[in-house]
């Protein structure tokens, strides 16, 4: 039984594909992305394909050739890019997902697709946003995420495709940088703290958003796909969170390690509007009960680890 990862050179895909290779064997995990990158071990070590996930024929060929039974579909545009290119965002995020679901239906594959905190909009409760509540996002990214959740649930109910997903908060990692998201500041701040002891943030000081450290984000993707289906009352998608903080909170935790660190603000109205429309914090009880979500890193532990790793690497 083999696994295919789309978007495997992206922020989540690059680390998830390596973890899946460690767990299931190098040649049992097929990596793919719309571009190639000669510097990535995923391109040289084990099967790799340059693949546009909207190309159903190419996707189906890979699935059949490698006897793929699980697809981790990570290829998507993030929120700020989606807001700048809404037509592309719909095409890639929705037509790409639809193509993956069709190939999965025809070939008996299960599918993991990430949703996002962006699947909620300004009409949802802001604090401890429940698993099941109003979903009226106002961004194109959010529209694609809530549509994707509905589409995956439809394929599960109508065709029995084993679709599962989580609503990721902002993801912080010290390996691959995110590209074009609203929560990117929460990663950049650590790099700039190590490099310059100063960071200019594009969100306001008191903007609260949920976050998760990459090791927990990867574990979520693996654990939900390995979960006993009999325990799953939800499918697409589970709220998950590990912490909720603002830029000024994060700066305060960085100062525990770098006392001279300073933060200033130059607000980007587009990304601020996106952040303002999202929850301050999620409630993730269903994920904890149905498949054992239990994140290991809070803001304190993550900050210590990020600064250690980046300093040691000399970024
Ligand atoms: C983004 O900022 O676009 C993503 C997300 C919250 O889904 N990190």
PDB file of N, CA and C in Angstrom, residues 108-182:
ATOM      1  N   UNK A 108     -10.034   3.691  -5.424  1.00  0.00           N
ATOM      2  CA  UNK A 108     -10.158   3.204  -4.043  1.00  0.00           C
ATOM      3  C   UNK A 108      -9.127   3.779  -3.092  1.00  0.00           C
ATOM      4  N   UNK A 109      -8.808   5.086  -3.234  1.00  0.00           N
ATOM      5  CA  UNK A 109      -7.818   5.725  -2.341  1.00  0.00           C
ATOM      6  C   UNK A 109      -8.527   6.482  -1.220  1.00  0.00           C
ATOM      7  N   UNK A 110      -7.861   6.572  -0.078  1.00  0.00           N
ATOM      8  CA  UNK A 110      -8.314   7.521   0.937  1.00  0.00           C
ATOM      9  C   UNK A 110      -7.591   8.848   0.717  1.00  0.00           C
ATOM     10  N   UNK A 111      -8.173   9.942   1.221  1.00  0.00           N
ATOM     11  CA  UNK A 111      -7.639  11.282   0.927  1.00  0.00           C
ATOM     12  C   UNK A 111      -7.570  12.129   2.197  1.00  0.00           C
ATOM     13  N   UNK A 112      -6.379  12.665   2.479  1.00  0.00           N
ATOM     14  CA  UNK A 112      -6.235  13.698   3.514  1.00  0.00           C
ATOM     15  C   UNK A 112      -6.149  15.049   2.807  1.00  0.00           C
ATOM     16  N   UNK A 113      -6.987  16.003   3.227  1.00  0.00           N
ATOM     17  CA  UNK A 113      -6.892  17.379   2.694  1.00  0.00           C
ATOM     18  C   UNK A 113      -6.944  18.339   3.857  1.00  0.00           C
ATOM     19  N   UNK A 114      -5.997  19.267   3.945  1.00  0.00           N
ATOM     20  CA  UNK A 114      -6.092  20.236   5.032  1.00  0.00           C
ATOM     21  C   UNK A 114      -7.104  21.328   4.727  1.00  0.00           C
ATOM     22  N   UNK A 115      -7.937  21.628   5.734  1.00  0.00           N
ATOM     23  CA  UNK A 115      -8.694  22.870   5.704  1.00  0.00           C
ATOM     24  C   UNK A 115      -7.934  23.859   6.585  1.00  0.00           C
ATOM     25  N   UNK A 116      -8.588  24.885   7.053  1.00  0.00           N
ATOM     26  CA  UNK A 116      -7.867  25.975   7.723  1.00  0.00           C
ATOM     27  C   UNK A 116      -8.814  26.723   8.662  1.00  0.00           C
ATOM     28  N   UNK A 117      -8.221  27.461   9.603  1.00  0.00           N
ATOM     29  CA  UNK A 117      -9.020  28.391  10.419  1.00  0.00           C
ATOM     30  C   UNK A 117      -9.743  29.394   9.519  1.00  0.00           C
ATOM     31  N   UNK A 118      -9.241  29.581   8.295  1.00  0.00           N
ATOM     32  CA  UNK A 118      -9.854  30.512   7.343  1.00  0.00           C
ATOM     33  C   UNK A 118     -11.204  30.024   6.837  1.00  0.00           C
ATOM     34  N   UNK A 119     -11.570  28.777   7.163  1.00  0.00           N
ATOM     35  CA  UNK A 119     -12.893  28.279   6.770  1.00  0.00           C
ATOM     36  C   UNK A 119     -13.993  28.929   7.599  1.00  0.00           C
ATOM     37  N   UNK A 120     -13.597  29.677   8.644  1.00  0.00           N
ATOM     38  CA  UNK A 120     -14.557  30.468   9.416  1.00  0.00           C
ATOM     39  C   UNK A 120     -14.457  31.925   8.976  1.00  0.00           C
ATOM     40  N   UNK A 121     -15.557  32.655   9.144  1.00  0.00           N
ATOM     41  CA  UNK A 121     -15.552  34.084   8.802  1.00  0.00           C
ATOM     42  C   UNK A 121     -15.999  34.920   9.978  1.00  0.00           C
ATOM     43  N   UNK A 122     -16.274  36.194   9.730  1.00  0.00           N
ATOM     44  CA  UNK A 122     -16.583  37.117  10.827  1.00  0.00           C
ATOM     45  C   UNK A 122     -17.876  36.805  11.579  1.00  0.00           C
ATOM     46  N   UNK A 123     -18.759  35.973  11.008  1.00  0.00           N
ATOM     47  CA  UNK A 123     -20.015  35.675  11.707  1.00  0.00           C
ATOM     48  C   UNK A 123     -19.898  34.481  12.656  1.00  0.00           C
ATOM     49  N   UNK A 124     -18.768  33.796  12.660  1.00  0.00           N
ATOM     50  CA  UNK A 124     -18.568  32.668  13.595  1.00  0.00           C
ATOM     51  C   UNK A 124     -18.165  33.227  14.966  1.00  0.00           C
ATOM     52  N   UNK A 125     -18.463  32.502  16.049  1.00  0.00           N
ATOM     53  CA  UNK A 125     -17.979  32.946  17.358  1.00  0.00           C
ATOM     54  C   UNK A 125     -16.455  33.103  17.324  1.00  0.00           C
ATOM     55  N   UNK A 126     -15.946  34.196  17.872  1.00  0.00           N
ATOM     56  CA  UNK A 126     -14.508  34.530  17.761  1.00  0.00           C
ATOM     57  C   UNK A 126     -13.634  33.687  18.683  1.00  0.00           C
ATOM     58  N   UNK A 127     -14.150  33.448  19.907  1.00  0.00           N
ATOM     59  CA  UNK A 127     -13.331  32.758  20.902  1.00  0.00           C
ATOM     60  C   UNK A 127     -13.824  31.331  21.087  1.00  0.00           C
ATOM     61  N   UNK A 128     -12.864  30.401  21.181  1.00  0.00           N
ATOM     62  CA  UNK A 128     -13.189  28.971  21.282  1.00  0.00           C
ATOM     63  C   UNK A 128     -14.227  28.600  20.221  1.00  0.00           C
ATOM     64  N   UNK A 129     -13.947  28.979  18.997  1.00  0.00           N
ATOM     65  CA  UNK A 129     -14.848  28.698  17.873  1.00  0.00           C
ATOM     66  C   UNK A 129     -15.149  27.201  17.838  1.00  0.00           C
ATOM     67  N   UNK A 130     -16.433  26.821  17.926  1.00  0.00           N
ATOM     68  CA  UNK A 130     -16.761  25.387  18.013  1.00  0.00           C
ATOM     69  C   UNK A 130     -16.472  24.625  16.725  1.00  0.00           C
ATOM     70  N   UNK A 131     -16.443  23.296  16.869  1.00  0.00           N
ATOM     71  CA  UNK A 131     -16.263  22.414  15.708  1.00  0.00           C
ATOM     72  C   UNK A 131     -17.350  22.665  14.665  1.00  0.00           C
ATOM     73  N   UNK A 132     -18.595  22.694  15.119  1.00  0.00           N
ATOM     74  CA  UNK A 132     -19.713  22.873  14.182  1.00  0.00           C
ATOM     75  C   UNK A 132     -20.379  24.209  14.459  1.00  0.00           C
ATOM     76  N   UNK A 133     -20.199  25.155  13.569  1.00  0.00           N
ATOM     77  CA  UNK A 133     -20.786  26.481  13.761  1.00  0.00           C
ATOM     78  C   UNK A 133     -20.941  27.149  12.394  1.00  0.00           C
ATOM     79  N   UNK A 134     -21.321  28.429  12.398  1.00  0.00           N
ATOM     80  CA  UNK A 134     -21.526  29.159  11.140  1.00  0.00           C
ATOM     81  C   UNK A 134     -20.190  29.258  10.386  1.00  0.00           C
ATOM     82  N   UNK A 135     -20.201  28.916   9.111  1.00  0.00           N
ATOM     83  CA  UNK A 135     -18.997  29.065   8.270  1.00  0.00           C
ATOM     84  C   UNK A 135     -19.329  29.949   7.077  1.00  0.00           C
ATOM     85  N   UNK A 136     -19.058  31.248   7.251  1.00  0.00           N
ATOM     86  CA  UNK A 136     -19.309  32.222   6.181  1.00  0.00           C
ATOM     87  C   UNK A 136     -18.048  33.042   5.943  1.00  0.00           C
ATOM     88  N   UNK A 137     -16.968  32.395   5.422  1.00  0.00           N
ATOM     89  CA  UNK A 137     -15.720  33.133   5.213  1.00  0.00           C
ATOM     90  C   UNK A 137     -15.900  34.235   4.169  1.00  0.00           C
ATOM     91  N   UNK A 138     -15.115  35.298   4.309  1.00  0.00           N
ATOM     92  CA  UNK A 138     -15.215  36.427   3.372  1.00  0.00           C
ATOM     93  C   UNK A 138     -13.999  36.513   2.449  1.00  0.00           C
ATOM     94  N   UNK A 139     -13.019  35.617   2.612  1.00  0.00           N
ATOM     95  CA  UNK A 139     -11.846  35.613   1.723  1.00  0.00           C
ATOM     96  C   UNK A 139     -11.993  34.494   0.694  1.00  0.00           C
ATOM     97  N   UNK A 140     -11.329  34.639  -0.468  1.00  0.00           N
ATOM     98  CA  UNK A 140     -11.385  33.566  -1.473  1.00  0.00           C
ATOM     99  C   UNK A 140     -10.761  32.281  -0.922  1.00  0.00           C
ATOM    100  N   UNK A 141      -9.671  32.423  -0.160  1.00  0.00           N
ATOM    101  CA  UNK A 141      -9.043  31.242   0.448  1.00  0.00           C
ATOM    102  C   UNK A 141     -10.066  30.509   1.336  1.00  0.00           C
ATOM    103  N   UNK A 142     -10.760  31.278   2.178  1.00  0.00           N
ATOM    104  CA  UNK A 142     -11.751  30.681   3.068  1.00  0.00           C
ATOM    105  C   UNK A 142     -12.891  30.038   2.293  1.00  0.00           C
ATOM    106  N   UNK A 143     -13.314  30.696   1.212  1.00  0.00           N
ATOM    107  CA  UNK A 143     -14.387  30.141   0.376  1.00  0.00           C
ATOM    108  C   UNK A 143     -13.945  28.789  -0.195  1.00  0.00           C
ATOM    109  N   UNK A 144     -12.678  28.713  -0.650  1.00  0.00           N
ATOM    110  CA  UNK A 144     -12.200  27.424  -1.194  1.00  0.00           C
ATOM    111  C   UNK A 144     -12.086  26.378  -0.081  1.00  0.00           C
ATOM    112  N   UNK A 145     -11.725  26.830   1.125  1.00  0.00           N
ATOM    113  CA  UNK A 145     -11.556  25.851   2.209  1.00  0.00           C
ATOM    114  C   UNK A 145     -12.895  25.273   2.655  1.00  0.00           C
ATOM    115  N   UNK A 146     -13.906  26.136   2.828  1.00  0.00           N
ATOM    116  CA  UNK A 146     -15.196  25.605   3.264  1.00  0.00           C
ATOM    117  C   UNK A 146     -15.825  24.778   2.138  1.00  0.00           C
ATOM    118  N   UNK A 147     -15.636  25.199   0.895  1.00  0.00           N
ATOM    119  CA  UNK A 147     -16.161  24.404  -0.234  1.00  0.00           C
ATOM    120  C   UNK A 147     -15.459  23.047  -0.290  1.00  0.00           C
ATOM    121  N   UNK A 148     -14.155  23.059  -0.040  1.00  0.00           N
ATOM    122  CA  UNK A 148     -13.382  21.811  -0.040  1.00  0.00           C
ATOM    123  C   UNK A 148     -13.855  20.855   1.042  1.00  0.00           C
ATOM    124  N   UNK A 149     -14.145  21.406   2.222  1.00  0.00           N
ATOM    125  CA  UNK A 149     -14.669  20.553   3.307  1.00  0.00           C
ATOM    126  C   UNK A 149     -15.971  19.887   2.866  1.00  0.00           C
ATOM    127  N   UNK A 150     -16.864  20.702   2.278  1.00  0.00           N
ATOM    128  CA  UNK A 150     -18.175  20.175   1.863  1.00  0.00           C
ATOM    129  C   UNK A 150     -18.017  19.124   0.763  1.00  0.00           C
ATOM    130  N   UNK A 151     -17.103  19.396  -0.173  1.00  0.00           N
ATOM    131  CA  UNK A 151     -16.870  18.465  -1.278  1.00  0.00           C
ATOM    132  C   UNK A 151     -16.331  17.126  -0.764  1.00  0.00           C
ATOM    133  N   UNK A 152     -15.390  17.192   0.162  1.00  0.00           N
ATOM    134  CA  UNK A 152     -14.826  15.950   0.726  1.00  0.00           C
ATOM    135  C   UNK A 152     -15.890  15.174   1.478  1.00  0.00           C
ATOM    136  N   UNK A 153     -16.706  15.875   2.265  1.00  0.00           N
ATOM    137  CA  UNK A 153     -17.780  15.179   2.987  1.00  0.00           C
ATOM    138  C   UNK A 153     -18.775  14.564   2.004  1.00  0.00           C
ATOM    139  N   UNK A 154     -19.027  15.263   0.902  1.00  0.00           N
ATOM    140  CA  UNK A 154     -19.942  14.742  -0.116  1.00  0.00           C
ATOM    141  C   UNK A 154     -19.394  13.436  -0.715  1.00  0.00           C
ATOM    142  N   UNK A 155     -18.104  13.440  -1.069  1.00  0.00           N
ATOM    143  CA  UNK A 155     -17.504  12.234  -1.654  1.00  0.00           C
ATOM    144  C   UNK A 155     -17.516  11.068  -0.660  1.00  0.00           C
ATOM    145  N   UNK A 156     -17.394  11.400   0.621  1.00  0.00           N
ATOM    146  CA  UNK A 156     -17.449  10.332   1.628  1.00  0.00           C
ATOM    147  C   UNK A 156     -18.858   9.740   1.688  1.00  0.00           C
ATOM    148  N   UNK A 157     -19.843  10.607   1.788  1.00  0.00           N
ATOM    149  CA  UNK A 157     -21.238  10.149   1.933  1.00  0.00           C
ATOM    150  C   UNK A 157     -21.753   9.480   0.655  1.00  0.00           C
ATOM    151  N   UNK A 158     -21.492  10.113  -0.475  1.00  0.00           N
ATOM    152  CA  UNK A 158     -22.077   9.640  -1.738  1.00  0.00           C
ATOM    153  C   UNK A 158     -21.349   8.392  -2.274  1.00  0.00           C
ATOM    154  N   UNK A 159     -19.995   8.430  -2.212  1.00  0.00           N
ATOM    155  CA  UNK A 159     -19.215   7.371  -2.873  1.00  0.00           C
ATOM    156  C   UNK A 159     -18.419   6.496  -1.899  1.00  0.00           C
ATOM    157  N   UNK A 160     -18.463   6.835  -0.611  1.00  0.00           N
ATOM    158  CA  UNK A 160     -17.707   6.045   0.356  1.00  0.00           C
ATOM    159  C   UNK A 160     -16.207   6.283   0.306  1.00  0.00           C
ATOM    160  N   UNK A 161     -15.769   7.393  -0.329  1.00  0.00           N
ATOM    161  CA  UNK A 161     -14.319   7.697  -0.324  1.00  0.00           C
ATOM    162  C   UNK A 161     -13.926   8.062   1.110  1.00  0.00           C
ATOM    163  N   UNK A 162     -12.827   7.486   1.581  1.00  0.00           N
ATOM    164  CA  UNK A 162     -12.377   7.714   2.959  1.00  0.00           C
ATOM    165  C   UNK A 162     -11.647   9.059   3.030  1.00  0.00           C
ATOM    166  N   UNK A 163     -12.416  10.148   3.157  1.00  0.00           N
ATOM    167  CA  UNK A 163     -11.822  11.487   3.204  1.00  0.00           C
ATOM    168  C   UNK A 163     -11.714  11.934   4.664  1.00  0.00           C
ATOM    169  N   UNK A 164     -10.578  12.540   4.999  1.00  0.00           N
ATOM    170  CA  UNK A 164     -10.357  13.039   6.361  1.00  0.00           C
ATOM    171  C   UNK A 164      -9.569  14.350   6.280  1.00  0.00           C
ATOM    172  N   UNK A 165      -9.759  15.228   7.258  1.00  0.00           N
ATOM    173  CA  UNK A 165      -9.004  16.485   7.216  1.00  0.00           C
ATOM    174  C   UNK A 165      -9.030  17.220   8.541  1.00  0.00           C
ATOM    175  N   UNK A 166      -8.114  18.158   8.669  1.00  0.00           N
ATOM    176  CA  UNK A 166      -8.058  19.025   9.857  1.00  0.00           C
ATOM    177  C   UNK A 166      -8.105  20.482   9.400  1.00  0.00           C
ATOM    178  N   UNK A 167      -8.609  21.345  10.276  1.00  0.00           N
ATOM    179  CA  UNK A 167      -8.529  22.789  10.024  1.00  0.00           C
ATOM    180  C   UNK A 167      -7.247  23.272  10.678  1.00  0.00           C
ATOM    181  N   UNK A 168      -6.199  23.427   9.845  1.00  0.00           N
ATOM    182  CA  UNK A 168      -4.921  23.860  10.393  1.00  0.00           C
ATOM    183  C   UNK A 168      -4.984  25.331  10.794  1.00  0.00           C
ATOM    184  N   UNK A 169      -4.390  25.652  11.940  1.00  0.00           N
ATOM    185  CA  UNK A 169      -4.130  27.057  12.257  1.00  0.00           C
ATOM    186  C   UNK A 169      -2.826  27.471  11.559  1.00  0.00           C
ATOM    187  N   UNK A 170      -2.253  28.620  11.894  1.00  0.00           N
ATOM    188  CA  UNK A 170      -0.947  28.980  11.371  1.00  0.00           C
ATOM    189  C   UNK A 170       0.065  27.918  11.783  1.00  0.00           C
ATOM    190  N   UNK A 171       0.954  27.540  10.850  1.00  0.00           N
ATOM    191  CA  UNK A 171       1.931  26.482  11.139  1.00  0.00           C
ATOM    192  C   UNK A 171       3.329  27.089  11.175  1.00  0.00           C
ATOM    193  N   UNK A 172       4.055  26.792  12.264  1.00  0.00           N
ATOM    194  CA  UNK A 172       5.392  27.363  12.445  1.00  0.00           C
ATOM    195  C   UNK A 172       6.427  26.259  12.319  1.00  0.00           C
ATOM    196  N   UNK A 173       7.412  26.516  11.440  1.00  0.00           N
ATOM    197  CA  UNK A 173       8.411  25.481  11.185  1.00  0.00           C
ATOM    198  C   UNK A 173       9.763  26.131  10.968  1.00  0.00           C
ATOM    199  N   UNK A 174      10.842  25.369  11.232  1.00  0.00           N
ATOM    200  CA  UNK A 174      12.182  25.896  10.983  1.00  0.00           C
ATOM    201  C   UNK A 174      12.813  25.243   9.758  1.00  0.00           C
ATOM    202  N   UNK A 175      12.020  24.559   8.942  1.00  0.00           N
ATOM    203  CA  UNK A 175      12.581  23.893   7.766  1.00  0.00           C
ATOM    204  C   UNK A 175      12.206  24.673   6.503  1.00  0.00           C
ATOM    205  N   UNK A 176      11.005  24.445   5.982  1.00  0.00           N
ATOM    206  CA  UNK A 176      10.595  25.147   4.757  1.00  0.00           C
ATOM    207  C   UNK A 176       9.752  26.364   5.127  1.00  0.00           C
ATOM    208  N   UNK A 177      10.079  27.516   4.537  1.00  0.00           N
ATOM    209  CA  UNK A 177       9.319  28.737   4.833  1.00  0.00           C
ATOM    210  C   UNK A 177       7.941  28.654   4.187  1.00  0.00           C
ATOM    211  N   UNK A 178       6.928  29.232   4.859  1.00  0.00           N
ATOM    212  CA  UNK A 178       5.614  29.290   4.223  1.00  0.00           C
ATOM    213  C   UNK A 178       5.666  30.316   3.095  1.00  0.00           C
ATOM    214  N   UNK A 179       4.684  30.313   2.216  1.00  0.00           N
ATOM    215  CA  UNK A 179       4.677  31.296   1.123  1.00  0.00           C
ATOM    216  C   UNK A 179       3.295  31.850   0.917  1.00  0.00           C
ATOM    217  N   UNK A 180       3.116  33.143   1.197  1.00  0.00           N
ATOM    218  CA  UNK A 180       1.865  33.801   0.836  1.00  0.00           C
ATOM    219  C   UNK A 180       0.725  33.603   1.805  1.00  0.00           C
ATOM    220  N   UNK A 181       1.031  33.300   3.071  1.00  0.00           N
ATOM    221  CA  UNK A 181      -0.030  33.164   4.069  1.00  0.00           C
ATOM    222  C   UNK A 181      -0.107  34.389   4.969  1.00  0.00           C
ATOM    223  N   UNK A 182      -1.194  34.468   5.738  1.00  0.00           N
ATOM    224  CA  UNK A 182      -1.380  35.565   6.691  1.00  0.00           C
ATOM    225  C   UNK A 182      -0.606  35.300   7.976  1.00  0.00           C
TER     226      UNK A 182
END
